[in-house]
Short mmCIF file of C-alpha atoms in Angstrom, two decimals:
data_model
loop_
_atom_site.label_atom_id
_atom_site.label_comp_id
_atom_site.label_asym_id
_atom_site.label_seq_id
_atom_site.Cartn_x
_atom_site.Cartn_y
_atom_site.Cartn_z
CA UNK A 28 -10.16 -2.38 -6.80
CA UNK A 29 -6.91 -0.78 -6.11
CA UNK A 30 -6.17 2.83 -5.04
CA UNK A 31 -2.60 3.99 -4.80
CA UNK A 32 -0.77 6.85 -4.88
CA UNK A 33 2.23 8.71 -3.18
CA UNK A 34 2.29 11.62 -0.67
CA UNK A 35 4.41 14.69 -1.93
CA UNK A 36 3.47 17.40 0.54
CA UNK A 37 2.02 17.58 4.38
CA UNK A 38 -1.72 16.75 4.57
CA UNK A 39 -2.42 18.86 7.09
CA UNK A 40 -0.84 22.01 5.90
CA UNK A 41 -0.97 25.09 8.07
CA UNK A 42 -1.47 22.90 11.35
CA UNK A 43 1.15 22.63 13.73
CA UNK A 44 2.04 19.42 15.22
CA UNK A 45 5.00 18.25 17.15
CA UNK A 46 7.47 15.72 15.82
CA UNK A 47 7.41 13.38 18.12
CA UNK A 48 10.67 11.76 17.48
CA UNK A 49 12.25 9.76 20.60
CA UNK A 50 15.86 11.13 21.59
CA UNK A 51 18.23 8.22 21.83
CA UNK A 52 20.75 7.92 25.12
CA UNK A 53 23.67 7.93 23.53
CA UNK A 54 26.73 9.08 25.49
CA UNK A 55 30.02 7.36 23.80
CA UNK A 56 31.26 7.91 20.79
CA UNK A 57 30.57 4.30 19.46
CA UNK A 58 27.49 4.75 20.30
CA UNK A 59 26.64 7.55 17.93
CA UNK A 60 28.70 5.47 15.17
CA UNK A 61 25.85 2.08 15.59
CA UNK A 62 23.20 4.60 15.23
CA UNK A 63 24.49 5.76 12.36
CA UNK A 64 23.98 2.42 11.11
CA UNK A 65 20.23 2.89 11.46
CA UNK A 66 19.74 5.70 8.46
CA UNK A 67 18.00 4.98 5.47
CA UNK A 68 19.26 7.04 2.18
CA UNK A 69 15.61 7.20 0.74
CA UNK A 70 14.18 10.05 -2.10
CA UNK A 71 11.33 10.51 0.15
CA UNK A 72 11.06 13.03 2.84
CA UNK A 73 9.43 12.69 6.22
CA UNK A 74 6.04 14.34 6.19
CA UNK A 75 4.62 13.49 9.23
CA UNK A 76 4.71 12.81 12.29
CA UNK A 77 3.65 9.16 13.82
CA UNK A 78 0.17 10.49 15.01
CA UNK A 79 -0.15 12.46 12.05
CA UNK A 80 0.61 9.19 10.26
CA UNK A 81 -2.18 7.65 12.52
CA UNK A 82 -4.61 10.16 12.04
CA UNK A 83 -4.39 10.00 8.43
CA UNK A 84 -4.84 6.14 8.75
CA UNK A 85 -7.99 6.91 10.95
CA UNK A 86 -9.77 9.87 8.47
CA UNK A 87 -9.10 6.85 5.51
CA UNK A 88 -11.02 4.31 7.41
CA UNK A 89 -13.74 7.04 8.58
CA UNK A 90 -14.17 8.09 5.01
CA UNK A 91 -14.53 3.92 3.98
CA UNK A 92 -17.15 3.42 6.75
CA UNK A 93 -18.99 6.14 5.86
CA UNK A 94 -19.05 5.60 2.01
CA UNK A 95 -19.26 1.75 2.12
CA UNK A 96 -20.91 0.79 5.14
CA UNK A 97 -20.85 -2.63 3.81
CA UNK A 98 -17.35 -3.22 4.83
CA UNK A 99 -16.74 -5.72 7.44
CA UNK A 100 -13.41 -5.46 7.91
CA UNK A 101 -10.10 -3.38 7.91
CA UNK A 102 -6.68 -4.59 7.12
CA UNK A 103 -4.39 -1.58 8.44
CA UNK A 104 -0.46 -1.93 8.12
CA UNK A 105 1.18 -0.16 11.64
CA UNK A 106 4.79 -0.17 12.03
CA UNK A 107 6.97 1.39 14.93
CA UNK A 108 8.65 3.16 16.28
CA UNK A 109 6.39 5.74 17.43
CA UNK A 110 5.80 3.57 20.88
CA UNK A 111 4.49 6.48 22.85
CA UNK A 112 1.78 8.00 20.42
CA UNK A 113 -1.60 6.46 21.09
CA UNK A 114 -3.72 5.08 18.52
CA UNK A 115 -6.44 6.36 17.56
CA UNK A 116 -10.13 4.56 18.65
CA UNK A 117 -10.92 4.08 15.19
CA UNK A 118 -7.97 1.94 14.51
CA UNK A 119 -8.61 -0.13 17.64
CA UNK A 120 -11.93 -0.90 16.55
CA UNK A 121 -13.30 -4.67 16.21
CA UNK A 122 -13.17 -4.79 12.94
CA UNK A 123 -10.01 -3.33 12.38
CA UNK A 124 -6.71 -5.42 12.34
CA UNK A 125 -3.84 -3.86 13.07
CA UNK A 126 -0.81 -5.59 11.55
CA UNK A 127 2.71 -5.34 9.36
CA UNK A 128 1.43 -6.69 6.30
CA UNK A 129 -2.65 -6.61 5.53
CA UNK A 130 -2.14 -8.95 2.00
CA UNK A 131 -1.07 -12.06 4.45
CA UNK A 132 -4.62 -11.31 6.39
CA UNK A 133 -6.55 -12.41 2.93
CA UNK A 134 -6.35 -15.90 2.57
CA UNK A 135 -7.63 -16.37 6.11
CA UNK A 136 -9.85 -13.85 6.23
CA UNK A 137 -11.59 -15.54 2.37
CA UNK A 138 -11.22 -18.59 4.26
CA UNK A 139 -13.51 -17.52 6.99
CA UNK A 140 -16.14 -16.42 4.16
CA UNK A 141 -15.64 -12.49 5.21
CA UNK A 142 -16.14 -10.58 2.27
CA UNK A 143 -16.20 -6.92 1.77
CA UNK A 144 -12.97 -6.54 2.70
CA UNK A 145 -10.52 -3.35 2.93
CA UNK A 146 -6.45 -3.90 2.84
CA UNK A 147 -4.38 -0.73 3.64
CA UNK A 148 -0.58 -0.73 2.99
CA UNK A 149 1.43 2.18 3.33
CA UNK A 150 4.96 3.42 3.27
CA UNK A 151 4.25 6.58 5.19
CA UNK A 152 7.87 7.85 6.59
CA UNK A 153 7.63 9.40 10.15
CA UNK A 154 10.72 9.03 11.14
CA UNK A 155 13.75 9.52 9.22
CA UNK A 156 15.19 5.48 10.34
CA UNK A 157 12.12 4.32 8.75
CA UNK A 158 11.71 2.71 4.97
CA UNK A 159 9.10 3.48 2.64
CA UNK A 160 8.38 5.85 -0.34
CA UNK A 161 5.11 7.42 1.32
CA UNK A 162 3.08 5.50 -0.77
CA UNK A 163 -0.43 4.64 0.28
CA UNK A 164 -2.16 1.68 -1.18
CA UNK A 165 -5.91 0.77 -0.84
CA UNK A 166 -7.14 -3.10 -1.73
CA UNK A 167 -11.07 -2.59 -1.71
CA UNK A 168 -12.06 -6.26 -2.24
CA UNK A 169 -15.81 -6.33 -2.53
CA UNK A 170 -18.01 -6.63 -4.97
CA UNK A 171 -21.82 -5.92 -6.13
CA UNK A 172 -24.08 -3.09 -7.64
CA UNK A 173 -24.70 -1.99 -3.76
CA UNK A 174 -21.17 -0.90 -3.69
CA UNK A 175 -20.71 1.08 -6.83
CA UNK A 176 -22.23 3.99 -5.29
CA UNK A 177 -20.18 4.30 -2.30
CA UNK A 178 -16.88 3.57 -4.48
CA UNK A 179 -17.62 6.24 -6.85
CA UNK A 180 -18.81 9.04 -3.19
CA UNK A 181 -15.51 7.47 -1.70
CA UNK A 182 -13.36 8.32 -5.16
CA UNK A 183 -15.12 11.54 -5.23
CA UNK A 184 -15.53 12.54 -1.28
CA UNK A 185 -12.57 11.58 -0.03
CA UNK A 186 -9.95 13.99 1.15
CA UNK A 187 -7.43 11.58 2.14
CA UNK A 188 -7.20 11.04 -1.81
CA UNK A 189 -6.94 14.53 -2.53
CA UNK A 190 -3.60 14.69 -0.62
CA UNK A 191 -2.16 11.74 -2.95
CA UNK A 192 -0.16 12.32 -5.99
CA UNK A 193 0.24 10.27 -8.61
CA UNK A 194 -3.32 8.54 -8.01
CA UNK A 195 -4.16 5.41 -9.63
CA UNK A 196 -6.95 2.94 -9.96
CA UNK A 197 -6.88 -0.49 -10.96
CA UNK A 198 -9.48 -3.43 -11.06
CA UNK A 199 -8.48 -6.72 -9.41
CA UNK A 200 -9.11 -9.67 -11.07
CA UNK A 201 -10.91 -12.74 -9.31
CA UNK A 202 -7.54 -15.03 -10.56
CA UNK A 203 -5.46 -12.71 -8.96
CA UNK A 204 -7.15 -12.88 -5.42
CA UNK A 205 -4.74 -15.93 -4.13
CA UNK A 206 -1.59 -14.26 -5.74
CA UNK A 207 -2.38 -10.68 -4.12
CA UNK A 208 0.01 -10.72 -1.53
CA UNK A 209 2.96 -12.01 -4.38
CA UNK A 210 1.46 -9.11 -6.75
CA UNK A 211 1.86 -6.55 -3.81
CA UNK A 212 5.51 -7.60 -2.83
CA UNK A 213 7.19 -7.63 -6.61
CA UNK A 214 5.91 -4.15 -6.69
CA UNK A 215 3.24 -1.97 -5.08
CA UNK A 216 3.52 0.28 -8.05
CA UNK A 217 0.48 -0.84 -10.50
CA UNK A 218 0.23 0.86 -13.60
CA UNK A 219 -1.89 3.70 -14.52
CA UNK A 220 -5.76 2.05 -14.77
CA UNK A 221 -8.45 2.41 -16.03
CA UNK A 222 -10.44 3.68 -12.93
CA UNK A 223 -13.10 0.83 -12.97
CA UNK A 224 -14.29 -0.42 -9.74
CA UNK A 225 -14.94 -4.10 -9.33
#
């Protein structure tokens, strides 16, 4: 199954938090002009701030775990440059794996024979230098009657979904299991589904 949506507004509104964004030593004039060169033009706004960011990522897989025990692993996408913000002990867990891109994870990870598997991609922007379109995507690759129950008190439970616009849900086909990681980088914008879990 696939879960994605996009973030439109703070999810932790009415809590202050600082912003956490680094102050770079510039002292020339040039200087200021090659940082210049770092700005993205994007239509989405920053949100939050890299451990908000981080603590979202955390609540998500704390809300997995506690609906679908059955997972054995997480596939979490981190990105800099929040280098001074700790992570969170959740995300440093064994069976979490920190990395840029969760799809390449898969083929080892079926490979192995893990199954029950959770793939997080996200384009949350913390930091105005920073890509993305603060969309959050959820690959829940598992299957079995077991699971149905915890999908359905994860769909209904979470509150890291409530926050998400636009909220989508798509079944993912067995033949498209070796192509996911193709499928995610032509687009990570499915359309609307038909909310069936696999």
């Amino acid at each position: 199954m696939q879960i994605s949506g996009e973030l439109s507004g703070s999810p932790f509104p009415g809590a202050c938090h600082e912003a956490q964004l680094g102050v770079m030593p510039l002292v020339r004039p040039h200087e200021y002009a090659e940082a210049m060169r770092f700005e993205r033009p994007s239509r989405a706004p920053v949100l939050l701030s890299p451990s908000q960011r981080y603590l979202l990522l955390k609540n998500l897989v704390i809300e997995m775990r506690r609906s679908l025990p059955e997972i054995s692993v997480f596939g979490v996408r981190l990105f800099g440059p929040d280098f001074n913000v700790q992570l969170p002990r959740e995300l440093l867990s064994a069976d979490v794996f920190i990395t840029h891109a969760p799809l390449d994870l898969l083929p080892t990870l079926l490979e192995s024979g893990t199954r029950n598997i959770v793939l997080i991609h996200h384009g949350l922007r913390a930091d105005p230098i920073e890509q993305g379109d603060n969309e959050l995507v959820i690959w829940l690759l598992a299957s079995g009657p077991e699971l149905r129950a915890g999908v359905e008190t994860f769909l209904r439970e979470s509150e890291v979904l409530r926050v998400l616009g636009n909220l989508r849900l798509r079944s993912v086909l067995a033949e498209e299991m070796p192509r996911l990681g193709e499928i995610a980088r032509i687009g990570l914008r499915p359309s609307p589904a038909d909310g069936s879990a696999q």
